[in-house]
Amino acid sequence: MAILRAHPARRGRWRPWLFALPALGVYVVFLVYPAVSSLWFSFTDWDGLSPAYNIVGLDNYARMFSDPVVLTAARNNLIWSLVTIVFPVTIGLALAMVLNGKVRGKPVLRLIFYAPGVLPLVSIASIWGWLYNPQYGAINSFLSLVGLDDLAQPWLGQDSTALWAVMVPAVWLRTGFPMLLYLAALQGIPSELYEAARVDGASRWHQFWHVTMPGLRSAHYIVLALSLIDSFKVFDMVYAMTYGGPGTATQVMGTWMYANVFQYYQAGYGTAIAVVITVVAIAVGIPYVLSQTRERAA
């Protein structure tokens, strides 16, 4: 403190760091320390309970290449990412285009379409689990009612339909977020651009491709980056509806990581899977961060 009083200029230079210290302390304790600890334990054979462990180097990472469940989980993650990005983004953009026009009851419609995104995931999983119930679920009951009994399935109980059945509610709850972002971005596109395009004889399709889509570039980055990161981190929806089953049909990297750490007591191997998930999420997020940095610097 004596040094700071003796040099007013230096005191002013350190003042922002003093204000940031509480937040930095929380960040280090609750994020940096657990992340570094997880990285360390991924190089050990720790079981998650005992204080003793051995350092096994890269064995846990090498093991993933021969683990058939990891290969299934990685494939399911890719399918999940593709489906839960393409459909919510496409439907969200279409809804935003409609709601940006002259539609009655726009505030109510926005609330209806966005509402699934704020519901607790456990509630959504319970609702859809009841809908899929093979005995008294609403979906099979409806199919029987309209004479389509042959299409009735144990949706969550067989390998061929379980993963797709879990993805349906995921698409449903994810559509509201891109819709809101696209709606906000659409309202920021100057109407003069559309007027100039109409004067030049551009059709609605050409206006969409040459005016609307370029005007949504920033929204595209945000929606795609956040959707990709969320898709690779998926855990709660799958775990709440199927626990990764039947068998390993709906296992994703997040549920297999959880099973190894908390069910099979292989915390070292489980944290190695968690590290891989984190690395993939960071790699996906880097292009978004760089694009935002370049736009702000321009």
mmCIF file of C-alpha atoms in Angstrom:
data_model
loop_
_atom_site.group_PDB
_atom_site.id
_atom_site.type_symbol
_atom_site.label_atom_id
_atom_site.label_comp_id
_atom_site.label_asym_id
_atom_site.label_seq_id
_atom_site.Cartn_x
_atom_site.Cartn_y
_atom_site.Cartn_z
ATOM 1 C CA MET A 1 0.000 0.000 0.000
ATOM 2 C CA ALA A 2 2.931 2.304 0.724
ATOM 3 C CA ILE A 3 4.109 1.799 -2.838
ATOM 4 C CA LEU A 4 0.683 2.578 -4.199
ATOM 5 C CA ARG A 5 0.502 5.807 -2.158
ATOM 6 C CA ALA A 6 3.950 6.815 -3.357
ATOM 7 C CA HIS A 7 3.061 6.343 -7.045
ATOM 8 C CA PRO A 8 -0.447 7.597 -7.900
ATOM 9 C CA ALA A 9 -0.098 6.552 -11.543
ATOM 10 C CA ARG A 10 0.708 2.963 -10.592
ATOM 11 C CA ARG A 11 -2.198 2.920 -8.110
ATOM 12 C CA GLY A 12 -4.574 3.843 -10.905
ATOM 13 C CA ARG A 13 -3.159 1.087 -13.092
ATOM 14 C CA TRP A 14 -3.890 -1.606 -10.474
ATOM 15 C CA ARG A 15 -7.330 -0.365 -9.450
ATOM 16 C CA PRO A 16 -9.301 -2.361 -12.094
ATOM 17 C CA TRP A 17 -7.562 -5.558 -10.951
ATOM 18 C CA LEU A 18 -8.550 -4.876 -7.357
ATOM 19 C CA PHE A 19 -12.195 -4.612 -8.369
ATOM 20 C CA ALA A 20 -11.900 -7.782 -10.454
ATOM 21 C CA LEU A 21 -10.241 -9.846 -7.705
ATOM 22 C CA PRO A 22 -13.481 -11.218 -6.125
ATOM 23 C CA ALA A 23 -14.779 -12.375 -9.505
ATOM 24 C CA LEU A 24 -11.370 -13.822 -10.422
ATOM 25 C CA GLY A 25 -11.256 -15.677 -7.110
ATOM 26 C CA VAL A 26 -14.661 -17.268 -7.759
ATOM 27 C CA TYR A 27 -13.593 -18.114 -11.330
ATOM 28 C CA VAL A 28 -10.385 -19.808 -10.204
ATOM 29 C CA VAL A 29 -12.007 -21.766 -7.346
ATOM 30 C CA PHE A 30 -15.109 -22.983 -9.166
ATOM 31 C CA LEU A 31 -13.879 -23.299 -12.760
ATOM 32 C CA VAL A 32 -10.102 -23.311 -13.194
ATOM 33 C CA TYR A 33 -9.298 -25.551 -10.204
ATOM 34 C CA PRO A 34 -11.924 -28.242 -11.061
ATOM 35 C CA ALA A 35 -10.830 -28.180 -14.706
ATOM 36 C CA VAL A 36 -7.143 -28.625 -13.847
ATOM 37 C CA SER A 37 -8.020 -31.348 -11.317
ATOM 38 C CA SER A 38 -10.087 -33.217 -13.915
ATOM 39 C CA LEU A 39 -7.216 -33.027 -16.389
ATOM 40 C CA TRP A 40 -4.865 -34.426 -13.763
ATOM 41 C CA PHE A 41 -7.174 -37.301 -12.786
ATOM 42 C CA SER A 42 -7.631 -38.228 -16.449
ATOM 43 C CA PHE A 43 -3.998 -39.440 -16.345
ATOM 44 C CA THR A 44 -4.653 -41.725 -13.358
ATOM 45 C CA ASP A 45 -6.592 -44.903 -12.508
ATOM 46 C CA TRP A 46 -8.476 -43.200 -9.647
ATOM 47 C CA ASP A 47 -11.773 -44.871 -8.733
ATOM 48 C CA GLY A 48 -13.359 -41.669 -7.448
ATOM 49 C CA LEU A 49 -13.577 -42.763 -3.800
ATOM 50 C CA SER A 50 -10.248 -43.958 -2.402
ATOM 51 C CA PRO A 51 -7.394 -41.507 -1.755
ATOM 52 C CA ALA A 52 -4.938 -43.796 -3.604
ATOM 53 C CA TYR A 53 -4.370 -43.719 -7.340
ATOM 54 C CA ASN A 54 -1.680 -44.505 -9.877
ATOM 55 C CA ILE A 55 -0.516 -42.404 -12.787
ATOM 56 C CA VAL A 56 -1.221 -44.297 -16.029
ATOM 57 C CA GLY A 57 -0.235 -41.611 -18.525
ATOM 58 C CA LEU A 58 -2.259 -41.656 -21.723
ATOM 59 C CA ASP A 59 -3.735 -45.132 -21.142
ATOM 60 C CA ASN A 60 -7.239 -43.743 -20.504
ATOM 61 C CA TYR A 61 -7.157 -41.834 -23.800
ATOM 62 C CA ALA A 62 -5.799 -44.830 -25.710
ATOM 63 C CA ARG A 63 -8.530 -46.996 -24.177
ATOM 64 C CA MET A 64 -11.236 -44.876 -25.840
ATOM 65 C CA PHE A 65 -10.162 -46.075 -29.292
ATOM 66 C CA SER A 66 -10.871 -49.698 -28.337
ATOM 67 C CA ASP A 67 -14.024 -49.018 -26.290
ATOM 68 C CA PRO A 68 -17.041 -49.967 -28.465
ATOM 69 C CA VAL A 69 -19.374 -47.888 -26.279
ATOM 70 C CA VAL A 70 -17.271 -44.769 -26.903
ATOM 71 C CA LEU A 71 -17.524 -45.367 -30.637
ATOM 72 C CA THR A 72 -21.313 -45.773 -30.328
ATOM 73 C CA ALA A 73 -21.542 -42.669 -28.139
ATOM 74 C CA ALA A 74 -19.429 -40.605 -30.568
ATOM 75 C CA ARG A 75 -21.622 -41.701 -33.489
ATOM 76 C CA ASN A 76 -24.760 -40.834 -31.489
ATOM 77 C CA ASN A 77 -23.275 -37.426 -30.630
ATOM 78 C CA LEU A 78 -22.705 -36.702 -34.332
ATOM 79 C CA ILE A 79 -26.260 -37.784 -35.246
ATOM 80 C CA TRP A 80 -27.645 -35.792 -32.329
ATOM 81 C CA SER A 81 -25.673 -32.683 -33.350
ATOM 82 C CA LEU A 82 -26.800 -32.906 -36.965
ATOM 83 C CA VAL A 83 -30.497 -33.393 -36.182
ATOM 84 C CA THR A 84 -30.776 -30.990 -33.243
ATOM 85 C CA ILE A 85 -29.052 -28.228 -35.207
ATOM 86 C CA VAL A 86 -30.560 -28.550 -38.674
ATOM 87 C CA PHE A 87 -34.196 -28.846 -37.603
ATOM 88 C CA PRO A 88 -34.349 -26.231 -34.795
ATOM 89 C CA VAL A 89 -32.341 -23.698 -36.821
ATOM 90 C CA THR A 90 -34.411 -24.214 -39.982
ATOM 91 C CA ILE A 91 -37.752 -24.187 -38.146
ATOM 92 C CA GLY A 92 -36.644 -21.268 -35.964
ATOM 93 C CA LEU A 93 -35.669 -19.220 -39.020
ATOM 94 C CA ALA A 94 -38.985 -20.016 -40.732
ATOM 95 C CA LEU A 95 -40.958 -19.025 -37.632
ATOM 96 C CA ALA A 96 -38.961 -15.807 -37.296
ATOM 97 C CA MET A 97 -39.679 -14.922 -40.938
ATOM 98 C CA VAL A 98 -43.402 -15.482 -40.383
ATOM 99 C CA LEU A 99 -43.547 -13.610 -37.066
ATOM 100 C CA ASN A 100 -41.571 -10.707 -38.521
ATOM 101 C CA GLY A 101 -44.417 -10.095 -40.950
ATOM 102 C CA LYS A 102 -47.977 -8.950 -40.382
ATOM 103 C CA VAL A 103 -49.395 -11.736 -38.206
ATOM 104 C CA ARG A 104 -52.111 -11.400 -35.599
ATOM 105 C CA GLY A 105 -51.228 -12.303 -32.037
ATOM 106 C CA LYS A 106 -47.460 -12.141 -32.550
ATOM 107 C CA PRO A 107 -46.605 -11.718 -28.811
ATOM 108 C CA VAL A 108 -48.699 -14.764 -27.908
ATOM 109 C CA LEU A 109 -47.221 -16.858 -30.714
ATOM 110 C CA ARG A 110 -43.672 -15.913 -29.695
ATOM 111 C CA LEU A 111 -44.452 -16.964 -26.124
ATOM 112 C CA ILE A 112 -45.944 -20.277 -27.272
ATOM 113 C CA PHE A 113 -42.979 -21.174 -29.495
ATOM 114 C CA TYR A 114 -40.367 -20.111 -26.931
ATOM 115 C CA ALA A 115 -42.090 -21.624 -23.875
ATOM 116 C CA PRO A 116 -40.553 -25.157 -24.217
ATOM 117 C CA GLY A 117 -37.078 -23.610 -23.952
ATOM 118 C CA VAL A 118 -37.691 -22.378 -20.390
ATOM 119 C CA LEU A 119 -39.281 -25.554 -19.045
ATOM 120 C CA PRO A 120 -37.139 -27.782 -16.775
ATOM 121 C CA LEU A 121 -35.588 -30.595 -18.793
ATOM 122 C CA VAL A 122 -36.715 -33.179 -16.255
ATOM 123 C CA SER A 123 -40.320 -32.049 -16.763
ATOM 124 C CA ILE A 124 -39.967 -32.286 -20.539
ATOM 125 C CA ALA A 125 -38.416 -35.749 -20.253
ATOM 126 C CA SER A 126 -41.268 -36.889 -17.984
ATOM 127 C CA ILE A 127 -43.942 -35.515 -20.322
ATOM 128 C CA TRP A 128 -42.459 -37.167 -23.406
ATOM 129 C CA GLY A 129 -41.754 -40.376 -21.517
ATOM 130 C CA TRP A 130 -45.463 -40.575 -20.777
ATOM 131 C CA LEU A 131 -46.347 -39.773 -24.406
ATOM 132 C CA TYR A 132 -44.062 -42.607 -25.587
ATOM 133 C CA ASN A 133 -45.341 -45.156 -23.063
ATOM 134 C CA PRO A 134 -46.159 -48.325 -25.068
ATOM 135 C CA GLN A 135 -49.154 -49.259 -22.853
ATOM 136 C CA TYR A 136 -51.059 -46.031 -22.215
ATOM 137 C CA GLY A 137 -49.016 -43.340 -23.986
ATOM 138 C CA ALA A 138 -50.844 -40.739 -26.059
ATOM 139 C CA ILE A 139 -48.872 -41.438 -29.265
ATOM 140 C CA ASN A 140 -49.698 -45.152 -29.499
ATOM 141 C CA SER A 141 -53.279 -44.447 -28.351
ATOM 142 C CA PHE A 142 -53.701 -41.912 -31.145
ATOM 143 C CA LEU A 143 -52.275 -44.329 -33.746
ATOM 144 C CA SER A 144 -54.725 -46.992 -32.590
ATOM 145 C CA LEU A 145 -57.569 -44.486 -32.676
ATOM 146 C CA VAL A 146 -56.956 -43.625 -36.348
ATOM 147 C CA GLY A 147 -56.491 -47.287 -37.345
ATOM 148 C CA LEU A 148 -52.685 -47.261 -37.584
ATOM 149 C CA ASP A 149 -52.041 -49.912 -34.950
ATOM 150 C CA ASP A 150 -49.177 -51.357 -36.970
ATOM 151 C CA LEU A 151 -47.177 -48.170 -36.440
ATOM 152 C CA ALA A 152 -47.464 -48.335 -32.642
ATOM 153 C CA GLN A 153 -44.011 -48.980 -31.162
ATOM 154 C CA PRO A 154 -42.225 -49.240 -27.820
ATOM 155 C CA TRP A 155 -40.528 -46.009 -28.889
ATOM 156 C CA LEU A 156 -37.977 -45.825 -26.084
ATOM 157 C CA GLY A 157 -37.605 -49.583 -25.640
ATOM 158 C CA GLN A 158 -36.003 -50.679 -28.905
ATOM 159 C CA ASP A 159 -32.679 -49.844 -30.531
ATOM 160 C CA SER A 160 -34.121 -48.733 -33.866
ATOM 161 C CA THR A 161 -36.317 -45.908 -32.488
ATOM 162 C CA ALA A 162 -34.953 -44.935 -29.054
ATOM 163 C CA LEU A 163 -32.397 -42.314 -30.158
ATOM 164 C CA TRP A 164 -34.784 -40.701 -32.645
ATOM 165 C CA ALA A 165 -37.555 -40.648 -30.049
ATOM 166 C CA VAL A 166 -35.308 -38.772 -27.609
ATOM 167 C CA MET A 167 -34.312 -36.259 -30.288
ATOM 168 C CA VAL A 168 -37.910 -35.212 -30.988
ATOM 169 C CA PRO A 169 -38.400 -33.351 -27.659
ATOM 170 C CA ALA A 170 -34.850 -31.967 -28.009
ATOM 171 C CA VAL A 171 -35.807 -30.385 -31.340
ATOM 172 C CA TRP A 172 -39.064 -29.136 -29.815
ATOM 173 C CA LEU A 173 -37.396 -27.316 -26.913
ATOM 174 C CA ARG A 174 -34.470 -25.965 -28.968
ATOM 175 C CA THR A 175 -36.524 -24.216 -31.648
ATOM 176 C CA GLY A 176 -37.467 -21.164 -29.566
ATOM 177 C CA PHE A 177 -33.915 -19.897 -29.027
ATOM 178 C CA PRO A 178 -32.891 -19.514 -32.713
ATOM 179 C CA MET A 179 -36.358 -18.108 -33.447
ATOM 180 C CA LEU A 180 -35.822 -15.245 -30.984
ATOM 181 C CA LEU A 181 -32.294 -14.503 -32.207
ATOM 182 C CA TYR A 182 -33.332 -14.505 -35.847
ATOM 183 C CA LEU A 183 -36.365 -12.362 -35.059
ATOM 184 C CA ALA A 184 -34.179 -9.740 -33.365
ATOM 185 C CA ALA A 185 -31.702 -9.837 -36.260
ATOM 186 C CA LEU A 186 -34.450 -9.499 -38.875
ATOM 187 C CA GLN A 187 -35.706 -6.335 -37.232
ATOM 188 C CA GLY A 188 -32.210 -4.872 -37.556
ATOM 189 C CA ILE A 189 -32.064 -5.194 -41.373
ATOM 190 C CA PRO A 190 -32.819 -1.760 -42.943
ATOM 191 C CA SER A 191 -36.082 -1.739 -44.910
ATOM 192 C CA GLU A 192 -34.341 0.408 -47.575
ATOM 193 C CA LEU A 193 -32.414 -2.678 -48.704
ATOM 194 C CA TYR A 194 -35.651 -4.509 -49.479
ATOM 195 C CA GLU A 195 -37.088 -1.465 -51.250
ATOM 196 C CA ALA A 196 -33.964 -1.179 -53.410
ATOM 197 C CA ALA A 197 -34.158 -4.900 -54.225
ATOM 198 C CA ARG A 198 -37.820 -4.604 -55.241
ATOM 199 C CA VAL A 199 -36.999 -1.618 -57.449
ATOM 200 C CA ASP A 200 -34.371 -3.769 -59.186
ATOM 201 C CA GLY A 201 -37.018 -6.427 -59.798
ATOM 202 C CA ALA A 202 -35.762 -8.991 -57.271
ATOM 203 C CA SER A 203 -38.232 -11.755 -56.391
ATOM 204 C CA ARG A 204 -38.996 -12.727 -52.783
ATOM 205 C CA TRP A 205 -36.585 -15.660 -53.117
ATOM 206 C CA HIS A 206 -33.771 -13.393 -54.346
ATOM 207 C CA GLN A 207 -34.511 -10.900 -51.560
ATOM 208 C CA PHE A 208 -34.199 -13.743 -49.047
ATOM 209 C CA TRP A 209 -30.836 -14.959 -50.406
ATOM 210 C CA HIS A 210 -29.228 -11.603 -51.180
ATOM 211 C CA VAL A 211 -30.655 -9.346 -48.435
ATOM 212 C CA THR A 212 -32.040 -11.404 -45.567
ATOM 213 C CA MET A 213 -29.387 -14.119 -45.300
ATOM 214 C CA PRO A 214 -26.388 -11.721 -45.394
ATOM 215 C CA GLY A 215 -28.150 -9.558 -42.810
ATOM 216 C CA LEU A 216 -28.436 -12.570 -40.503
ATOM 217 C CA ARG A 217 -24.722 -13.446 -40.644
ATOM 218 C CA SER A 218 -24.054 -12.565 -36.990
ATOM 219 C CA ALA A 219 -27.142 -14.469 -35.844
ATOM 220 C CA HIS A 220 -25.981 -17.500 -37.851
ATOM 221 C CA TYR A 221 -22.639 -17.528 -36.016
ATOM 222 C CA ILE A 222 -24.276 -17.299 -32.585
ATOM 223 C CA VAL A 223 -26.975 -19.890 -33.266
ATOM 224 C CA LEU A 224 -24.690 -22.455 -34.896
ATOM 225 C CA ALA A 225 -21.835 -22.118 -32.403
ATOM 226 C CA LEU A 226 -24.045 -22.346 -29.317
ATOM 227 C CA SER A 227 -26.099 -25.169 -30.829
ATOM 228 C CA LEU A 228 -22.969 -27.165 -31.663
ATOM 229 C CA ILE A 229 -21.533 -26.725 -28.177
ATOM 230 C CA ASP A 230 -24.846 -27.719 -26.562
ATOM 231 C CA SER A 231 -25.115 -30.759 -28.814
ATOM 232 C CA PHE A 232 -21.693 -32.121 -27.871
ATOM 233 C CA LYS A 233 -22.459 -31.567 -24.178
ATOM 234 C CA VAL A 234 -25.828 -33.318 -24.299
ATOM 235 C CA PHE A 235 -26.483 -35.377 -21.181
ATOM 236 C CA ASP A 236 -29.607 -34.477 -19.230
ATOM 237 C CA MET A 237 -32.277 -35.217 -21.839
ATOM 238 C CA VAL A 238 -30.808 -38.630 -22.731
ATOM 239 C CA TYR A 239 -30.171 -39.610 -19.132
ATOM 240 C CA ALA A 240 -33.634 -38.570 -17.937
ATOM 241 C CA MET A 241 -35.440 -40.483 -20.719
ATOM 242 C CA THR A 242 -33.395 -43.652 -21.342
ATOM 243 C CA TYR A 243 -30.274 -43.711 -19.093
ATOM 244 C CA GLY A 244 -28.392 -44.423 -22.312
ATOM 245 C CA GLY A 245 -30.416 -47.573 -23.113
ATOM 246 C CA PRO A 246 -31.797 -49.863 -24.238
ATOM 247 C CA GLY A 247 -28.372 -51.488 -24.071
ATOM 248 C CA THR A 248 -26.108 -48.746 -25.387
ATOM 249 C CA ALA A 249 -28.438 -47.551 -28.148
ATOM 250 C CA THR A 250 -28.748 -43.962 -26.846
ATOM 251 C CA GLN A 251 -25.399 -43.609 -25.124
ATOM 252 C CA VAL A 252 -23.704 -40.285 -25.797
ATOM 253 C CA MET A 253 -20.311 -39.152 -24.548
ATOM 254 C CA GLY A 254 -21.858 -37.310 -21.590
ATOM 255 C CA THR A 255 -23.881 -40.273 -20.301
ATOM 256 C CA TRP A 256 -20.968 -42.695 -20.794
ATOM 257 C CA MET A 257 -18.698 -40.317 -18.876
ATOM 258 C CA TYR A 258 -21.257 -40.183 -16.041
ATOM 259 C CA ALA A 259 -21.653 -43.976 -15.989
ATOM 260 C CA ASN A 260 -17.900 -44.533 -15.712
ATOM 261 C CA VAL A 261 -17.422 -42.000 -12.918
ATOM 262 C CA PHE A 262 -20.485 -42.637 -10.739
ATOM 263 C CA GLN A 263 -21.642 -46.185 -11.577
ATOM 264 C CA TYR A 264 -18.501 -48.119 -12.516
ATOM 265 C CA TYR A 265 -16.133 -46.139 -10.241
ATOM 266 C CA GLN A 266 -13.628 -45.506 -13.030
ATOM 267 C CA ALA A 267 -13.206 -41.808 -12.398
ATOM 268 C CA GLY A 268 -9.879 -41.629 -14.221
ATOM 269 C CA TYR A 269 -11.372 -42.998 -17.430
ATOM 270 C CA GLY A 270 -14.554 -40.945 -17.015
ATOM 271 C CA THR A 271 -12.648 -37.682 -16.588
ATOM 272 C CA ALA A 272 -10.621 -38.523 -19.708
ATOM 273 C CA ILE A 273 -13.917 -38.706 -21.635
ATOM 274 C CA ALA A 274 -14.956 -35.383 -20.037
ATOM 275 C CA VAL A 275 -11.689 -33.798 -21.179
ATOM 276 C CA VAL A 276 -12.307 -34.947 -24.759
ATOM 277 C CA ILE A 277 -15.842 -33.472 -24.663
ATOM 278 C CA THR A 278 -14.432 -30.173 -23.369
ATOM 279 C CA VAL A 279 -11.733 -30.043 -26.051
ATOM 280 C CA VAL A 280 -14.307 -30.656 -28.800
ATOM 281 C CA ALA A 281 -16.599 -27.927 -27.382
ATOM 282 C CA ILE A 282 -13.700 -25.454 -27.225
ATOM 283 C CA ALA A 283 -12.588 -26.322 -30.768
ATOM 284 C CA VAL A 284 -16.133 -25.704 -32.002
ATOM 285 C CA GLY A 285 -16.402 -22.416 -30.110
ATOM 286 C CA ILE A 286 -13.073 -20.937 -31.296
ATOM 287 C CA PRO A 287 -14.280 -19.955 -34.822
ATOM 288 C CA TYR A 288 -17.261 -18.155 -33.254
ATOM 289 C CA VAL A 289 -15.063 -16.230 -30.797
ATOM 290 C CA LEU A 290 -12.591 -15.280 -33.554
ATOM 291 C CA SER A 291 -15.402 -14.109 -35.844
ATOM 292 C CA GLN A 292 -16.881 -11.949 -33.093
ATOM 293 C CA THR A 293 -13.449 -10.494 -32.301
ATOM 294 C CA ARG A 294 -12.838 -9.594 -35.952
ATOM 295 C CA GLU A 295 -16.292 -7.974 -36.270
ATOM 296 C CA ARG A 296 -15.749 -5.817 -33.185
ATOM 297 C CA ALA A 297 -12.270 -4.810 -34.352
ATOM 298 C CA ALA A 298 -13.563 -3.824 -37.814
#
